[in-house]
C-alpha positions as a Markdown table, in Angstrom:
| # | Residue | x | y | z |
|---|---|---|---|---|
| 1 | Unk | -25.9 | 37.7 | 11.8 |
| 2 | Unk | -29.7 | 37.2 | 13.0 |
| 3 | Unk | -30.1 | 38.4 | 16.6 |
| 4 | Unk | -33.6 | 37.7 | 18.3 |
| 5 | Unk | -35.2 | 39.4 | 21.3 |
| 6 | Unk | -38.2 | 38.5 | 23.2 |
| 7 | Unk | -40.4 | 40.2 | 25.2 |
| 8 | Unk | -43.9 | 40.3 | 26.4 |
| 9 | Unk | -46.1 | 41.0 | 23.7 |
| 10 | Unk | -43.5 | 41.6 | 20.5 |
| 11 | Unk | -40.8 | 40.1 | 19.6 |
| 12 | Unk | -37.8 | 41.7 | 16.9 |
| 13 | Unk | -36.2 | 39.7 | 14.6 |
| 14 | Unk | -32.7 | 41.5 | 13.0 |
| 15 | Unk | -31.0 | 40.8 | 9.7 |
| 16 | Unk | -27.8 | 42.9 | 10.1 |
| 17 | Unk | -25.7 | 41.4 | 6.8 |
| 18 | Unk | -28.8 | 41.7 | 4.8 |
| 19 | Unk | -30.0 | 45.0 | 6.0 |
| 20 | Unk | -33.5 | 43.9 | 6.4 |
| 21 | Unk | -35.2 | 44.8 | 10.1 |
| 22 | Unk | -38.2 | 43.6 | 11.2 |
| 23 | Unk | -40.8 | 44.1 | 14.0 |
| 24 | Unk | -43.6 | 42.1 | 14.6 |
| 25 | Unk | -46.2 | 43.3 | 17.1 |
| 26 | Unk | -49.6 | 41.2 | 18.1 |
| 27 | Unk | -51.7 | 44.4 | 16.9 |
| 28 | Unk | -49.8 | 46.0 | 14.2 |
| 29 | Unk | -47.3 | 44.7 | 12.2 |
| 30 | Unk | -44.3 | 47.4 | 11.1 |
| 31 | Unk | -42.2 | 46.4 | 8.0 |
| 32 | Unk | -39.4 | 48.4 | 6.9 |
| 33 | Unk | -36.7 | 47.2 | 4.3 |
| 34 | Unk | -33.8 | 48.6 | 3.4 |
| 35 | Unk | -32.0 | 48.0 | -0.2 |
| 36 | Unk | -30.5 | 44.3 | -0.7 |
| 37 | Unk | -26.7 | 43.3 | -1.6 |
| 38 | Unk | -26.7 | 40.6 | -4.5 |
| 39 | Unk | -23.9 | 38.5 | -3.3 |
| 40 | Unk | -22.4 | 36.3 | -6.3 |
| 41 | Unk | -20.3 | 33.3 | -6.2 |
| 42 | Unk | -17.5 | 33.5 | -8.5 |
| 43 | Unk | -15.8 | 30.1 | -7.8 |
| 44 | Unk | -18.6 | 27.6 | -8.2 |
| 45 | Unk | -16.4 | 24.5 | -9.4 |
| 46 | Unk | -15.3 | 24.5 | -5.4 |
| 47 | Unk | -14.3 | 20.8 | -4.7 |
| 48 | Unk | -14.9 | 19.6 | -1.4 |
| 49 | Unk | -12.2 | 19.2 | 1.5 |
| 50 | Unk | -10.4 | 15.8 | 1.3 |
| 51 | Unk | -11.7 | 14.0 | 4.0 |
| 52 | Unk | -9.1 | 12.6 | 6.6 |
| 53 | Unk | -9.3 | 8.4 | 6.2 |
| 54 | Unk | -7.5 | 6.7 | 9.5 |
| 55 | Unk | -8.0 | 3.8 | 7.5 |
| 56 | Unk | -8.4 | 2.4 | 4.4 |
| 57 | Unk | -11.9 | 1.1 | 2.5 |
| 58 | Unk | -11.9 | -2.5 | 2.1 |
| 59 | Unk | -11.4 | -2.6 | -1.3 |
| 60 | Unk | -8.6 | -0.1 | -1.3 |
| 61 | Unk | -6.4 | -2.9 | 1.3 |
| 62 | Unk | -3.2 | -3.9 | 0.4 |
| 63 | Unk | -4.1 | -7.6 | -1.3 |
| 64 | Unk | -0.7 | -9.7 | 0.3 |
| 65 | Unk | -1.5 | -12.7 | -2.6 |
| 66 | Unk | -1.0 | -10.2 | -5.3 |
| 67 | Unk | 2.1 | -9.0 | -3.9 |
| 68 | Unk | 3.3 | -12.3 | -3.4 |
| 69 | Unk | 2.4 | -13.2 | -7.0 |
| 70 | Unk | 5.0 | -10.2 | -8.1 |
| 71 | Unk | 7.8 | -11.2 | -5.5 |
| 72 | Unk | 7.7 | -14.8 | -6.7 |
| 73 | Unk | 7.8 | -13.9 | -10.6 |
| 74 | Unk | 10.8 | -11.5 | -9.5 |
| 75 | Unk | 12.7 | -14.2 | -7.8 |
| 76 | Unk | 12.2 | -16.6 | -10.4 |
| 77 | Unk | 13.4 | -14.4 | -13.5 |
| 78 | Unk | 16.2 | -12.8 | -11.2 |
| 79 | Unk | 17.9 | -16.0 | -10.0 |
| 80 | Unk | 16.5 | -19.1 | -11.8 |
| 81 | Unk | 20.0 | -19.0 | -14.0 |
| 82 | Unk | 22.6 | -18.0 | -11.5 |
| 83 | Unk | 25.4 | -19.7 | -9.6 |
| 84 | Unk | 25.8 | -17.9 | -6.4 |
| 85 | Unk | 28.8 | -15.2 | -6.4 |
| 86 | Unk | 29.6 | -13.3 | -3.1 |
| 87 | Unk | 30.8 | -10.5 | -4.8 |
| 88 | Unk | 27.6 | -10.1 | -7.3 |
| 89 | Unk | 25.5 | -10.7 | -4.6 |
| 90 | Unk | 25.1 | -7.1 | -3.4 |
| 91 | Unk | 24.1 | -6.3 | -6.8 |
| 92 | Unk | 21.4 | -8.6 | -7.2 |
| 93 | Unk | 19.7 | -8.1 | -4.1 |
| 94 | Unk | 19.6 | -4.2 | -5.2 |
| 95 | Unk | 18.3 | -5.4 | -7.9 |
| 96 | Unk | 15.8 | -7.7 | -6.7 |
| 97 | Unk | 14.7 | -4.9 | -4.1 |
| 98 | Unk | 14.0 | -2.3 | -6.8 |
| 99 | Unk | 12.1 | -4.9 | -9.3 |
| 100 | Unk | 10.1 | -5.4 | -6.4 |
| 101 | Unk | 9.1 | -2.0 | -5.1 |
| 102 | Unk | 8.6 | -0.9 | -8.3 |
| 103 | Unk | 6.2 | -3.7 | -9.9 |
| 104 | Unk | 4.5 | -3.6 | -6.5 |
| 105 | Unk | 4.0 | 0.1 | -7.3 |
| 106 | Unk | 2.3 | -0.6 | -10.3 |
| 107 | Unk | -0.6 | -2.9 | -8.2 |
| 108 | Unk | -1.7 | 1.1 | -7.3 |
| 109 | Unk | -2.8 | 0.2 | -3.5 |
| 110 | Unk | -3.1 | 3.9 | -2.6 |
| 111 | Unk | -1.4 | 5.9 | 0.4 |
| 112 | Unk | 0.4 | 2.7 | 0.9 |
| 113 | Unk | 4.4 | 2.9 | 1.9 |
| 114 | Unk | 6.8 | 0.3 | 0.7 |
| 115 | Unk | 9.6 | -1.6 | 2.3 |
| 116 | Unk | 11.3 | -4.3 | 0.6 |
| 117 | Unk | 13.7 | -6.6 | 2.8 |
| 118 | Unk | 15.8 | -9.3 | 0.2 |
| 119 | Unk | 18.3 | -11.6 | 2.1 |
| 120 | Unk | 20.6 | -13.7 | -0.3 |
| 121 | Unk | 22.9 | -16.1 | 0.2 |
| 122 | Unk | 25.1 | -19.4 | -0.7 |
| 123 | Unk | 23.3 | -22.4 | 0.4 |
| 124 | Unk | 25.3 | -24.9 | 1.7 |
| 125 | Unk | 22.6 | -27.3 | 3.4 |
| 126 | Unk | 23.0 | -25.6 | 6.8 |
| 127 | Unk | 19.1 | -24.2 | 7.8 |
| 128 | Unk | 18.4 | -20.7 | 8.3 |
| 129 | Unk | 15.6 | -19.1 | 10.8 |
| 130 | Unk | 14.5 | -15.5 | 10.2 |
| 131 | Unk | 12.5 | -13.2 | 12.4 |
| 132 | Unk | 10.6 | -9.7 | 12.1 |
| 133 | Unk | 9.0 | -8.0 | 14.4 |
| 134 | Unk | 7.0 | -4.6 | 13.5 |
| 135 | Unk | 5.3 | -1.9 | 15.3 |
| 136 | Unk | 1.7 | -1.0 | 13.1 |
| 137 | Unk | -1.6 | -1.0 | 12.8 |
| 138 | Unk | -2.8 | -4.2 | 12.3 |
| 139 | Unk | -6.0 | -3.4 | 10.7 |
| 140 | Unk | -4.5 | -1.5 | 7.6 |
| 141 | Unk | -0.9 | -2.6 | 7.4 |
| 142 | Unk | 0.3 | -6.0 | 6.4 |
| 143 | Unk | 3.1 | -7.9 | 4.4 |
| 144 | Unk | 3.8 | -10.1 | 2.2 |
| 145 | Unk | 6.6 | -12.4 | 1.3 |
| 146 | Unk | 8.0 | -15.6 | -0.6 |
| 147 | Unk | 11.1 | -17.1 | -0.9 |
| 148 | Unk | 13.6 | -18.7 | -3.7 |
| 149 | Unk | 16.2 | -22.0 | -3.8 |
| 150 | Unk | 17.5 | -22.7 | -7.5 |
| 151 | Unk | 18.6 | -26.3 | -8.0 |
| 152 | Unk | 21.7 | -26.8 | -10.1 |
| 153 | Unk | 23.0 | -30.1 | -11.7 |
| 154 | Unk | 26.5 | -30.3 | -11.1 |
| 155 | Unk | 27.3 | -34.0 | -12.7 |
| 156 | Unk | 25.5 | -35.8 | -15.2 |
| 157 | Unk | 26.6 | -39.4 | -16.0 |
| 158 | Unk | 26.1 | -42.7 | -17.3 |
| 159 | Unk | 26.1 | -45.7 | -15.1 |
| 160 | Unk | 27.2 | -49.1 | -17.2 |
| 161 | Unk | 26.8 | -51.4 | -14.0 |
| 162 | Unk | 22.8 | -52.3 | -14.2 |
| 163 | Unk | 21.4 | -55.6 | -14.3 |
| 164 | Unk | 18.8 | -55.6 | -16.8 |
| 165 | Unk | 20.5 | -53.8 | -19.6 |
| 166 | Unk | 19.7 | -50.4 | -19.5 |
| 167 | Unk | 21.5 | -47.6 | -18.7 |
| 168 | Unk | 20.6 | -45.4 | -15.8 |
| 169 | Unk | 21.4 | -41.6 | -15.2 |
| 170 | Unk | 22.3 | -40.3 | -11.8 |
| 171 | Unk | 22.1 | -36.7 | -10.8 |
| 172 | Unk | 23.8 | -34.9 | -8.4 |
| 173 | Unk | 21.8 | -31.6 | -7.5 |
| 174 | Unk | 23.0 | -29.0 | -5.5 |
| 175 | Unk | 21.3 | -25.6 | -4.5 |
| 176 | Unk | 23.6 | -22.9 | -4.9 |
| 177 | Unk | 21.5 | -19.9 | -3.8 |
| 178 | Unk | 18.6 | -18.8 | -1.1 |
| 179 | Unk | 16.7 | -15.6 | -1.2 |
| 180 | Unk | 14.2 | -14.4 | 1.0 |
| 181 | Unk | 12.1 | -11.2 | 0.0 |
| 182 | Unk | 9.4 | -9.8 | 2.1 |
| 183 | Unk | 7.3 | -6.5 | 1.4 |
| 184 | Unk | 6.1 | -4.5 | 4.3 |
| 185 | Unk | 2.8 | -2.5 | 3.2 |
| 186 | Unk | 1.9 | 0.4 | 6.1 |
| 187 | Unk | -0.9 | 2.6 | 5.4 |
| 188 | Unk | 0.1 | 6.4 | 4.9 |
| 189 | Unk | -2.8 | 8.3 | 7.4 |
């Protein structure tokens, strides 16, 4: 602790950790010094304190296109070959939900948090409308999202009634199943 007095014609400067005192006047100058204490650092490898980050560098954002790269590949190898089955349903949307949060995982965005939302269902050519609304920081949380409707042939036939000779092939298609999945990305402060 270094205390420092003034007055008119001297002033005392005082070194009370190190033992050292000095006293300077204008016409004579008094040193006196006491013995030192060498003071060593045993823990020199000290890291700094992690500094507190409100929100995240640019290049450490949550990138939505990559995530939606992921969800589509997911969809695609999940569903592509299935016929739509209430009671496997639950199933496959755990499933789909996990594959998700786990290869989005992998992208490594740091102190990000993860919710997957998968909605599944029969398509029967009725439309359906969805709606989220979230509460976040809209500077360092985002989302990302895609969705999935598998075609499936049902019949396949020959037609012998055309004019010019040939024989023509009519399809009858028929989408079986819709899946919606969205990933909700909120930065961890």
């Amino acid at each position: 602790m270094v205390e420092k007095t003034e007055s008119k014609g001297s002033y005392a400067l005082e070194d009370v950790e190190e033992g050292h005192e000095e006293v300077i006047d204008e016409d004579k100058v008094l040193i006196e010094e006491k013995p030192r204490v060498d003071v060593e650092v045993l823990d020199a490898d000290l890291k700094p304190a992690d500094v507190y980050q409100i929100r995240p560098q640019l290049y450490d954002k949550f990138k939505p296109l990559s995530a939606k790269e992921v969800i589509h590949n997911v969809l695609f190898d999940q569903l592509s070959a299935k016929t739509y089955n209430a009671e496997e349903a639950i199933q496959w949307t755990n499933n789909i939900a996990d594959t998700i949060r786990e290869k989005v995982k992998e992208l490594k965005f740091n102190r990000y948090k993860y919710i997957v939302n998968v909605v599944l269902g029969q398509q029967h050519g009725a439309g359906v409308k969805m709606g989220t609304r979230c509460i976040w920081d809209a500077e360092a949380d985002t989302y990302a999202y895609d969705s999935f409707s598998n075609v499936r042939i049902e019949k396949e036939f020959e037609s012998p009634q055309c004019q010019m000779g040939a024989k023509t092939i009519t399809f009858f298609f028929q989408d079986t199943i819709f899946c919606v999945a969205t990933v909700y990305a909120v930065y961890f402060y």
